[in-house]
mmCIF file of C-alpha atoms and ligand atoms in Angstrom:
data_model
loop_
_atom_site.group_PDB
_atom_site.id
_atom_site.type_symbol
_atom_site.label_atom_id
_atom_site.label_comp_id
_atom_site.label_asym_id
_atom_site.label_seq_id
_atom_site.Cartn_x
_atom_site.Cartn_y
_atom_site.Cartn_z
ATOM 1 C CA MET Z 2 12.197 -0.679 22.539
ATOM 2 C CA ALA Z 3 8.522 -0.847 22.196
ATOM 3 C CA SER Z 4 7.325 2.787 22.074
ATOM 4 C CA PRO Z 5 5.117 3.498 25.219
ATOM 5 C CA ASP Z 6 2.165 4.208 22.983
ATOM 6 C CA LEU Z 7 2.240 1.033 21.304
ATOM 7 C CA ALA Z 8 3.072 -0.971 24.352
ATOM 8 C CA ALA Z 9 0.009 0.689 26.179
ATOM 9 C CA HIS Z 10 -2.264 -0.125 23.119
ATOM 10 C CA LEU Z 11 -1.069 -3.842 22.878
ATOM 11 C CA SER Z 12 -1.466 -4.202 26.677
ATOM 12 C CA SER Z 13 -5.102 -3.062 26.461
ATOM 13 C CA LEU Z 14 -5.764 -5.615 23.852
ATOM 14 C CA LEU Z 15 -3.848 -8.471 25.349
ATOM 15 C CA PRO Z 16 -4.031 -7.859 29.073
ATOM 16 C CA SER Z 17 -3.237 -11.272 30.310
ATOM 17 C CA SER Z 18 -2.623 -13.719 27.477
ATOM 18 C CA HIS Z 19 0.004 -14.145 24.733
ATOM 19 C CA PRO Z 20 2.712 -12.066 26.488
ATOM 20 C CA GLN Z 21 5.471 -13.046 23.864
ATOM 21 C CA LEU Z 22 3.152 -11.891 21.062
ATOM 22 C CA ARG Z 23 2.429 -8.693 22.785
ATOM 23 C CA ASP Z 24 5.812 -7.751 24.230
ATOM 24 C CA GLN Z 25 8.019 -9.318 21.516
ATOM 25 C CA VAL Z 26 6.626 -10.585 18.346
ATOM 26 C CA LEU Z 27 4.388 -7.748 17.410
ATOM 27 C CA PRO Z 28 6.537 -4.842 18.583
ATOM 28 C CA LYS Z 29 9.709 -6.300 16.900
ATOM 29 C CA LEU Z 30 7.875 -7.187 13.668
ATOM 30 C CA LEU Z 31 6.486 -3.459 13.465
ATOM 31 C CA ALA Z 32 10.035 -2.126 14.320
ATOM 32 C CA CYS Z 33 11.155 -4.293 11.321
ATOM 33 C CA ILE Z 34 8.764 -2.598 8.925
ATOM 34 C CA HIS Z 35 10.627 0.727 9.608
ATOM 35 C CA ASP Z 36 14.045 -1.003 8.994
ATOM 36 C CA ILE Z 37 12.721 -2.385 5.650
ATOM 37 C CA ALA Z 38 11.534 1.111 4.599
ATOM 38 C CA ASN Z 39 14.965 2.670 5.412
ATOM 39 C CA THR Z 40 16.710 -0.143 3.544
ATOM 40 C CA LEU Z 41 14.563 0.568 0.496
ATOM 41 C CA ARG Z 42 15.149 4.430 0.743
ATOM 42 C CA THR Z 43 18.830 3.962 1.031
ATOM 43 C CA SER Z 44 19.166 1.299 -1.613
ATOM 44 C CA PRO Z 45 21.003 2.977 -4.607
ATOM 45 C CA SER Z 46 19.268 0.984 -7.189
ATOM 46 C CA VAL Z 47 16.766 -1.801 -7.668
ATOM 47 C CA THR Z 48 18.291 -4.679 -9.698
ATOM 48 C CA GLN Z 49 17.651 -8.313 -10.590
ATOM 49 C CA ILE Z 50 20.154 -10.378 -8.834
ATOM 50 C CA GLY Z 51 20.021 -13.144 -11.522
ATOM 51 C CA THR Z 52 18.333 -15.718 -9.191
ATOM 52 C CA ALA Z 53 14.675 -16.805 -9.040
ATOM 53 C CA ASN Z 54 12.915 -17.829 -5.893
ATOM 54 C CA ALA Z 55 11.162 -21.264 -5.589
ATOM 55 C CA PHE Z 56 8.105 -19.884 -7.438
ATOM 56 C CA GLY Z 57 10.274 -18.813 -10.477
ATOM 57 C CA ASP Z 58 9.963 -15.230 -9.827
ATOM 58 C CA ASN Z 59 13.042 -13.093 -10.512
ATOM 59 C CA GLN Z 60 14.562 -11.803 -7.274
ATOM 60 C CA LEU Z 61 15.552 -8.237 -6.746
ATOM 61 C CA ASN Z 62 18.397 -7.011 -4.499
ATOM 62 C CA VAL Z 63 15.725 -5.325 -2.259
ATOM 63 C CA ASP Z 64 13.600 -8.575 -1.927
ATOM 64 C CA VAL Z 65 16.772 -10.086 -0.359
ATOM 65 C CA LEU Z 66 17.449 -7.226 1.887
ATOM 66 C CA ALA Z 67 13.906 -7.123 3.232
ATOM 67 C CA GLU Z 68 13.726 -10.977 3.643
ATOM 68 C CA GLY Z 69 17.043 -10.548 5.645
ATOM 69 C CA CYS Z 70 15.398 -7.951 7.993
ATOM 70 C CA ILE Z 71 12.446 -10.288 8.736
ATOM 71 C CA ARG Z 72 14.573 -13.240 9.293
ATOM 72 C CA LYS Z 73 16.816 -11.373 11.804
ATOM 73 C CA THR Z 74 13.659 -10.404 13.642
ATOM 74 C CA ILE Z 75 12.526 -14.050 13.702
ATOM 75 C CA ALA Z 76 15.744 -15.179 15.021
ATOM 76 C CA SER Z 77 15.426 -12.717 18.044
ATOM 77 C CA CYS Z 78 11.862 -14.040 18.882
ATOM 78 C CA PRO Z 79 12.029 -17.394 20.483
ATOM 79 C CA SER Z 80 8.281 -17.904 20.323
ATOM 80 C CA ILE Z 81 8.517 -17.856 16.474
ATOM 81 C CA VAL Z 82 9.161 -21.450 15.999
ATOM 82 C CA THR Z 83 8.501 -21.880 12.204
ATOM 83 C CA ALA Z 84 8.539 -19.521 9.268
ATOM 84 C CA SER Z 85 8.294 -19.397 5.572
ATOM 85 C CA SER Z 86 8.025 -16.694 2.942
ATOM 86 C CA GLU Z 87 7.458 -15.940 -0.646
ATOM 87 C CA GLU Z 88 11.110 -15.841 -1.157
ATOM 88 C CA ASP Z 89 11.748 -19.070 0.724
ATOM 89 C CA PRO Z 90 8.503 -20.837 0.571
ATOM 90 C CA ILE Z 91 9.266 -24.034 2.659
ATOM 91 C CA GLU Z 92 8.278 -23.990 6.372
ATOM 92 C CA LYS Z 93 11.355 -24.357 8.383
ATOM 93 C CA ALA Z 94 11.912 -24.569 12.255
ATOM 94 C CA SER Z 95 13.728 -21.456 13.364
ATOM 95 C CA THR Z 96 16.599 -21.362 15.730
ATOM 96 C CA PRO Z 97 16.502 -21.446 18.716
ATOM 97 C CA SER Z 98 13.948 -24.001 18.140
ATOM 98 C CA SER Z 99 12.255 -24.108 21.433
ATOM 99 C CA SER Z 100 9.943 -21.481 22.790
ATOM 100 C CA PRO Z 101 10.544 -20.367 26.392
ATOM 101 C CA GLY Z 102 6.719 -20.302 27.171
ATOM 102 C CA ASP Z 103 3.831 -22.237 25.867
ATOM 103 C CA GLU Z 104 3.379 -19.692 22.928
ATOM 104 C CA LYS Z 105 4.475 -20.998 19.518
ATOM 105 C CA TYR Z 106 4.082 -19.036 16.429
ATOM 106 C CA THR Z 107 4.391 -19.661 12.753
ATOM 107 C CA LEU Z 108 5.180 -16.627 10.404
ATOM 108 C CA ALA Z 109 4.140 -16.630 6.699
ATOM 109 C CA PHE Z 110 5.305 -13.385 4.995
ATOM 110 C CA ASP Z 111 5.872 -11.726 1.738
ATOM 111 C CA PRO Z 112 8.853 -9.365 2.623
ATOM 112 C CA LEU Z 113 8.377 -6.979 -0.259
ATOM 113 C CA ASP Z 114 5.081 -7.072 -2.295
ATOM 114 C CA GLY Z 115 4.935 -5.108 -5.408
ATOM 115 C CA SER Z 116 8.060 -5.898 -7.431
ATOM 116 C CA SER Z 117 6.653 -4.683 -10.719
ATOM 117 C CA ILE Z 118 6.220 -1.111 -9.242
ATOM 118 C CA ILE Z 119 9.326 -0.823 -7.099
ATOM 119 C CA ALA Z 120 11.975 0.431 -9.713
ATOM 120 C CA PRO Z 121 9.745 3.540 -10.394
ATOM 121 C CA ASN Z 122 9.675 4.105 -6.519
ATOM 122 C CA TRP Z 123 6.055 3.717 -6.072
ATOM 123 C CA SER Z 124 4.465 2.586 -2.726
ATOM 124 C CA VAL Z 125 4.980 -1.239 -1.907
ATOM 125 C CA GLY Z 126 4.265 -3.325 1.096
ATOM 126 C CA THR Z 127 5.369 -5.943 3.419
ATOM 127 C CA ILE Z 128 2.691 -8.652 4.377
ATOM 128 C CA ILE Z 129 3.022 -10.839 7.479
ATOM 129 C CA GLY Z 130 0.590 -13.512 8.842
ATOM 130 C CA ILE Z 131 1.113 -14.765 12.404
ATOM 131 C CA TRP Z 132 -0.293 -18.241 13.084
ATOM 132 C CA ASP Z 133 -0.871 -19.616 16.689
ATOM 133 C CA SER Z 134 0.595 -22.953 15.713
ATOM 134 C CA THR Z 135 3.775 -24.660 14.582
ATOM 135 C CA SER Z 136 2.563 -24.614 10.987
ATOM 136 C CA ALA Z 137 0.477 -22.477 8.885
ATOM 137 C CA LEU Z 138 -0.414 -25.422 6.584
ATOM 138 C CA HIS Z 139 -3.570 -27.571 7.094
ATOM 139 C CA GLN Z 140 -4.779 -25.163 9.997
ATOM 140 C CA PRO Z 141 -8.119 -23.462 9.770
ATOM 141 C CA PRO Z 142 -7.244 -19.858 9.204
ATOM 142 C CA SER Z 143 -10.199 -18.258 11.050
ATOM 143 C CA THR Z 144 -8.882 -19.626 14.364
ATOM 144 C CA HIS Z 145 -5.115 -20.178 13.828
ATOM 145 C CA GLN Z 146 -4.093 -17.039 12.025
ATOM 146 C CA ILE Z 147 -4.404 -14.607 15.000
ATOM 147 C CA ALA Z 148 -2.477 -11.609 13.746
ATOM 148 C CA ALA Z 149 -1.501 -9.933 10.453
ATOM 149 C CA ILE Z 150 0.652 -6.901 9.720
ATOM 150 C CA LEU Z 151 0.683 -4.900 6.419
ATOM 151 C CA GLY Z 152 3.594 -2.559 6.147
ATOM 152 C CA VAL Z 153 3.106 0.369 3.753
ATOM 153 C CA LEU Z 154 6.442 1.495 2.464
ATOM 154 C CA GLY Z 155 5.714 4.795 0.563
ATOM 155 C CA PRO Z 156 6.448 8.583 1.067
ATOM 156 C CA ARG Z 157 5.400 7.627 4.698
ATOM 157 C CA THR Z 158 6.035 4.400 6.319
ATOM 158 C CA THR Z 159 2.900 3.109 8.298
ATOM 159 C CA ALA Z 160 1.708 -0.329 9.324
ATOM 160 C CA ILE Z 161 -1.861 -1.861 9.769
ATOM 161 C CA VAL Z 162 -2.058 -4.486 12.407
ATOM 162 C CA ALA Z 163 -4.996 -6.864 12.684
ATOM 163 C CA LEU Z 164 -5.491 -9.103 15.823
ATOM 164 C CA ARG Z 165 -8.129 -11.765 16.252
ATOM 165 C CA LEU Z 166 -7.972 -14.424 19.025
ATOM 166 C CA PRO Z 167 -10.470 -17.139 18.578
ATOM 167 C CA GLY Z 168 -13.991 -16.195 19.729
ATOM 168 C CA THR Z 169 -13.245 -12.465 19.737
ATOM 169 C CA GLN Z 170 -14.515 -9.920 17.120
ATOM 170 C CA GLY Z 171 -10.955 -8.869 16.343
ATOM 171 C CA THR Z 172 -9.497 -5.318 16.054
ATOM 172 C CA CYS Z 173 -7.588 -3.355 13.299
ATOM 173 C CA PHE Z 174 -5.360 -0.397 14.058
ATOM 174 C CA GLU Z 175 -2.721 1.799 12.489
ATOM 175 C CA ILE Z 176 0.815 2.516 13.477
ATOM 176 C CA GLY Z 177 2.790 5.640 12.252
ATOM 177 C CA TYR Z 178 6.714 5.967 12.647
ATOM 178 C CA SER Z 179 8.790 8.996 13.602
ATOM 179 C CA ALA Z 180 12.089 9.400 11.610
ATOM 180 C CA ALA Z 181 13.943 7.716 14.360
ATOM 181 C CA GLY Z 182 11.379 4.770 14.183
ATOM 182 C CA THR Z 183 9.316 5.621 17.263
ATOM 183 C CA MET Z 184 5.964 4.067 16.872
ATOM 184 C CA GLN Z 185 2.781 5.748 17.528
ATOM 185 C CA VAL Z 186 -0.895 4.305 17.293
ATOM 186 C CA VAL Z 187 -2.318 6.755 14.901
ATOM 187 C CA ARG Z 188 -5.682 5.130 14.515
ATOM 188 C CA PRO Z 189 -6.680 2.796 17.197
ATOM 189 C CA ASN Z 190 -9.756 1.430 15.508
ATOM 190 C CA ILE Z 191 -10.057 1.108 11.704
ATOM 191 C CA LYS Z 192 -13.578 0.280 10.522
ATOM 192 C CA LEU Z 193 -14.896 -0.181 7.022
ATOM 193 C CA THR Z 194 -18.409 1.099 6.652
ATOM 194 C CA ASP Z 195 -20.920 0.933 3.872
ATOM 195 C CA PRO Z 196 -20.939 4.407 2.145
ATOM 196 C CA THR Z 197 -23.996 6.417 1.707
ATOM 197 C CA ALA Z 198 -25.234 6.999 -1.818
ATOM 198 C CA LEU Z 199 -23.829 10.573 -1.717
ATOM 199 C CA LYS Z 200 -20.327 9.597 -0.932
ATOM 200 C CA THR Z 201 -17.432 8.930 -3.503
ATOM 201 C CA ARG Z 202 -17.046 5.341 -4.129
ATOM 202 C CA TYR Z 203 -13.805 3.680 -4.979
ATOM 203 C CA PHE Z 204 -12.884 0.643 -6.962
ATOM 204 C CA SER Z 205 -9.596 -1.044 -7.432
ATOM 205 C CA PRO Z 206 -9.542 -3.480 -10.498
ATOM 206 C CA ALA Z 207 -6.449 -5.649 -10.692
ATOM 207 C CA ASN Z 208 -5.631 -7.287 -13.878
ATOM 208 C CA MET Z 209 -7.966 -5.333 -15.972
ATOM 209 C CA ARG Z 210 -6.649 -6.804 -19.196
ATOM 210 C CA ALA Z 211 -8.663 -9.937 -18.082
ATOM 211 C CA ALA Z 212 -11.907 -7.931 -18.985
ATOM 212 C CA ALA Z 213 -10.919 -8.268 -22.638
ATOM 213 C CA ASP Z 214 -11.631 -11.890 -22.447
ATOM 214 C CA GLU Z 215 -14.344 -12.090 -19.621
ATOM 215 C CA PRO Z 216 -17.504 -10.264 -20.457
ATOM 216 C CA LYS Z 217 -18.638 -10.455 -16.600
ATOM 217 C CA TYR Z 218 -15.379 -8.524 -15.603
ATOM 218 C CA LEU Z 219 -15.815 -6.025 -18.496
ATOM 219 C CA HIS Z 220 -19.577 -5.421 -17.609
ATOM 220 C CA LEU Z 221 -18.572 -4.839 -13.991
ATOM 221 C CA ILE Z 222 -15.818 -2.389 -14.784
ATOM 222 C CA THR Z 223 -18.238 -0.681 -17.207
ATOM 223 C CA ARG Z 224 -20.874 -0.368 -14.440
ATOM 224 C CA PHE Z 225 -18.255 1.244 -12.204
ATOM 225 C CA VAL Z 226 -17.398 3.727 -14.819
ATOM 226 C CA LYS Z 227 -21.094 4.514 -15.477
ATOM 227 C CA GLU Z 228 -21.903 4.874 -11.748
ATOM 228 C CA LYS Z 229 -19.053 7.287 -11.468
ATOM 229 C CA TYR Z 230 -16.887 5.322 -9.109
ATOM 230 C CA THR Z 231 -13.497 6.766 -8.439
ATOM 231 C CA LEU Z 232 -10.554 4.541 -9.875
ATOM 232 C CA ARG Z 233 -7.899 4.049 -7.090
ATOM 233 C CA TYR Z 234 -5.402 1.509 -8.394
ATOM 234 C CA SER Z 235 -1.467 1.428 -8.333
ATOM 235 C CA GLY Z 236 -0.687 -2.291 -8.817
ATOM 236 C CA GLY Z 237 0.550 -2.677 -5.235
ATOM 237 C CA LEU Z 238 -1.765 -4.933 -3.320
ATOM 238 C CA VAL Z 239 -1.031 -3.548 0.174
ATOM 239 C CA PRO Z 240 -1.360 0.310 -0.776
ATOM 240 C CA ASP Z 241 -4.348 -0.485 -2.802
ATOM 241 C CA VAL Z 242 -6.186 -2.510 -0.034
ATOM 242 C CA VAL Z 243 -4.995 0.040 2.566
ATOM 243 C CA HIS Z 244 -6.406 2.921 0.491
ATOM 244 C CA ALA Z 245 -9.962 1.511 1.398
ATOM 245 C CA LEU Z 246 -9.009 1.218 4.970
ATOM 246 C CA VAL Z 247 -7.963 4.789 5.184
ATOM 247 C CA LYS Z 248 -10.951 6.046 3.356
ATOM 248 C CA GLY Z 249 -13.121 3.770 5.195
ATOM 249 C CA HIS Z 250 -14.705 1.979 2.105
ATOM 250 C CA GLY Z 251 -13.904 0.728 -1.255
ATOM 251 C CA VAL Z 252 -13.541 -2.481 -3.107
ATOM 252 C CA TYR Z 253 -10.454 -4.443 -4.506
ATOM 253 C CA ILE Z 254 -10.790 -7.010 -7.164
ATOM 254 C CA SER Z 255 -8.503 -9.649 -8.335
ATOM 255 C CA PRO Z 256 -10.379 -11.763 -10.821
ATOM 256 C CA VAL Z 257 -9.940 -15.469 -11.813
ATOM 257 C CA THR Z 258 -11.295 -16.044 -15.221
ATOM 258 C CA ALA Z 259 -11.138 -18.911 -17.750
ATOM 259 C CA GLN Z 260 -8.063 -17.119 -19.565
ATOM 260 C CA SER Z 261 -6.466 -15.607 -16.524
ATOM 261 C CA GLU Z 262 -5.624 -17.953 -13.518
ATOM 262 C CA ALA Z 263 -5.520 -17.047 -9.871
ATOM 263 C CA LYS Z 264 -2.570 -14.923 -9.005
ATOM 264 C CA LEU Z 265 -2.385 -14.184 -5.282
ATOM 265 C CA ARG Z 266 -0.882 -16.593 -2.887
ATOM 266 C CA ARG Z 267 -3.209 -17.815 -0.284
ATOM 267 C CA LEU Z 268 -0.538 -18.049 2.476
ATOM 268 C CA TYR Z 269 1.541 -15.002 1.885
ATOM 269 C CA GLU Z 270 -1.043 -12.589 0.532
ATOM 270 C CA LEU Z 271 -4.664 -13.726 0.757
ATOM 271 C CA ALA Z 272 -4.833 -14.906 4.210
ATOM 272 C CA PRO Z 273 -3.261 -11.891 5.993
ATOM 273 C CA ILE Z 274 -5.001 -9.424 3.810
ATOM 274 C CA ALA Z 275 -8.364 -11.002 4.558
ATOM 275 C CA LEU Z 276 -7.711 -11.086 8.285
ATOM 276 C CA VAL Z 277 -7.036 -7.299 8.238
ATOM 277 C CA VAL Z 278 -10.168 -6.716 6.095
ATOM 278 C CA GLU Z 279 -12.346 -8.850 8.369
ATOM 279 C CA CYS Z 280 -10.986 -7.295 11.576
ATOM 280 C CA ALA Z 281 -11.862 -3.969 9.988
ATOM 281 C CA GLY Z 282 -15.354 -5.024 9.651
ATOM 282 C CA GLY Z 283 -15.174 -5.773 6.010
ATOM 283 C CA VAL Z 284 -15.452 -8.913 3.835
ATOM 284 C CA ALA Z 285 -12.756 -10.864 1.913
ATOM 285 C CA LEU Z 286 -13.991 -13.541 -0.671
ATOM 286 C CA ASP Z 287 -11.996 -15.695 -3.175
ATOM 287 C CA SER Z 288 -13.222 -14.402 -6.604
ATOM 288 C CA ALA Z 289 -12.838 -17.772 -8.144
ATOM 289 C CA THR Z 290 -15.557 -19.323 -5.691
ATOM 290 C CA GLY Z 291 -17.293 -16.677 -3.845
ATOM 291 C CA ASP Z 292 -16.303 -18.308 -0.704
ATOM 292 C CA ARG Z 293 -14.685 -16.524 2.283
ATOM 293 C CA VAL Z 294 -10.964 -16.415 1.968
ATOM 294 C CA LEU Z 295 -10.438 -17.611 5.475
ATOM 295 C CA GLU Z 296 -12.803 -20.493 5.401
ATOM 296 C CA ARG Z 297 -10.319 -22.831 3.719
ATOM 297 C CA CYS Z 298 -7.029 -24.303 5.020
ATOM 298 C CA VAL Z 299 -3.885 -23.700 3.071
ATOM 299 C CA ARG Z 300 -2.444 -26.985 2.013
ATOM 300 C CA ASP Z 301 0.578 -25.776 0.029
ATOM 301 C CA THR Z 302 2.696 -22.616 0.138
ATOM 302 C CA ASP Z 303 2.182 -22.090 -3.638
ATOM 303 C CA GLU Z 304 -1.676 -22.336 -3.536
ATOM 304 C CA ARG Z 305 -3.403 -19.332 -5.223
ATOM 305 C CA GLY Z 306 -6.635 -17.783 -5.330
ATOM 306 C CA GLY Z 307 -8.532 -14.503 -6.381
ATOM 307 C CA LEU Z 308 -9.787 -11.630 -4.110
ATOM 308 C CA ILE Z 309 -12.673 -9.485 -3.784
ATOM 309 C CA CYS Z 310 -12.436 -7.466 -0.511
ATOM 310 C CA GLY Z 311 -13.701 -4.121 1.007
ATOM 311 C CA ASN Z 312 -16.907 -3.078 2.636
ATOM 312 C CA GLY Z 313 -19.753 -5.609 2.699
ATOM 313 C CA ASP Z 314 -22.216 -4.028 0.355
ATOM 314 C CA GLU Z 315 -19.548 -3.359 -2.401
ATOM 315 C CA VAL Z 316 -18.047 -6.865 -2.119
ATOM 316 C CA GLU Z 317 -21.534 -8.500 -2.327
ATOM 317 C CA GLN Z 318 -22.432 -6.652 -5.562
ATOM 318 C CA VAL Z 319 -19.115 -7.770 -7.102
ATOM 319 C CA ARG Z 320 -19.676 -11.304 -5.973
ATOM 320 C CA ARG Z 321 -23.117 -11.268 -7.732
ATOM 321 C CA ALA Z 322 -21.572 -9.753 -11.044
ATOM 322 C CA LEU Z 323 -18.636 -12.077 -11.184
ATOM 323 C CA ILE Z 324 -19.835 -15.306 -9.834
ATOM 324 C CA GLU Z 325 -23.673 -15.392 -10.376
ATOM 325 C CA GLY Z 326 -23.824 -12.732 -13.200
HETATM 326 C C1 NAG C 422 11.844 7.041 -3.329
HETATM 327 O O1 NAG C 422 10.798 7.805 -2.617
HETATM 328 C C2 NAG C 422 11.199 8.199 -1.305
HETATM 329 C C3 NAG C 422 9.819 8.746 -0.767
HETATM 330 O O2 NAG C 422 8.731 8.139 -1.108
HETATM 331 C C4 NAG C 422 12.213 9.091 -1.232
HETATM 332 O O3 NAG C 422 12.609 9.186 0.092
HETATM 333 C C5 NAG C 422 13.485 8.487 -1.901
HETATM 334 O O4 NAG C 422 14.529 9.416 -2.012
HETATM 335 C C6 NAG C 422 13.106 8.172 -3.347
HETATM 336 N N1 NAG C 422 14.271 7.296 -4.051
HETATM 337 C C7 NAG C 422 14.681 7.697 -5.246
HETATM 338 C C8 NAG C 422 15.680 6.857 -5.721
HETATM 339 O O5 NAG C 422 14.124 8.524 -5.839
#
């Protein structure tokens, strides 16, 4: 089932270790992204189903369908022994509960990120973190979250994969899909680089309303405007971050201010996004503290933080403006 192109790429990255991750977990989850995209495209409407998830967010019919796609994939991968998601945020052992080999993975995922822009049919995403452990909680993310997938569900379906085994630099690549779902490695090595002064520079300011009460954020945004940065912001975390990965540079900011609390969930959003950005050679900081996102263990599935991510020099300028400024 894994397309030859993807199988060859994964074999080159994992020639002798993590066979279950290489041959099952990654290819099956990547195939699942295409299923979620098809489910979305063929869903006649986007409606609230009248229930809320454990965080109190209203659930949409398509949230439940996407959750179901991933849960089905989990059930078919014996090495995924534990899973939790934004829709069902309690870590549970999956069945069958014993892995055949010595590989044991935990999945932490947000099946459909971008509920506020899904009804108008804008691009949304799926976020998956893969942890080399029987739990994602209380584990150092830098060493235990070894892979992440960002599925981009828009006019095209694509996926960004990050893979970083402890002690390695990590790698980030992009998958494209044919109509039938055949996967192709479209970019084997995604790298963020610091742009030269001449190039277009991009900024993506989430929760811009917070600038009304927080002068540091207002000054930062004003500076971007004065320096003629290009605004690229849709309100979808995945497509907005992937924009920088595709262009090769850019900065995404989700601020935390006195009036506006941290919004992004560490386990389901921040940690996988941070792994992808770091594997692409960029930097991902918590905008509340200025610390690296992946420095801190996640203790609770509802823990939240802010985000500054993108290429290093832009992130550093934003850190100074928001935290020291
Ligand atoms: C939503 O957009 C996709 C392409 O991005 C398209 O295939 C689909 O038909 C659109 N759905 C609706 C209901 O407009």
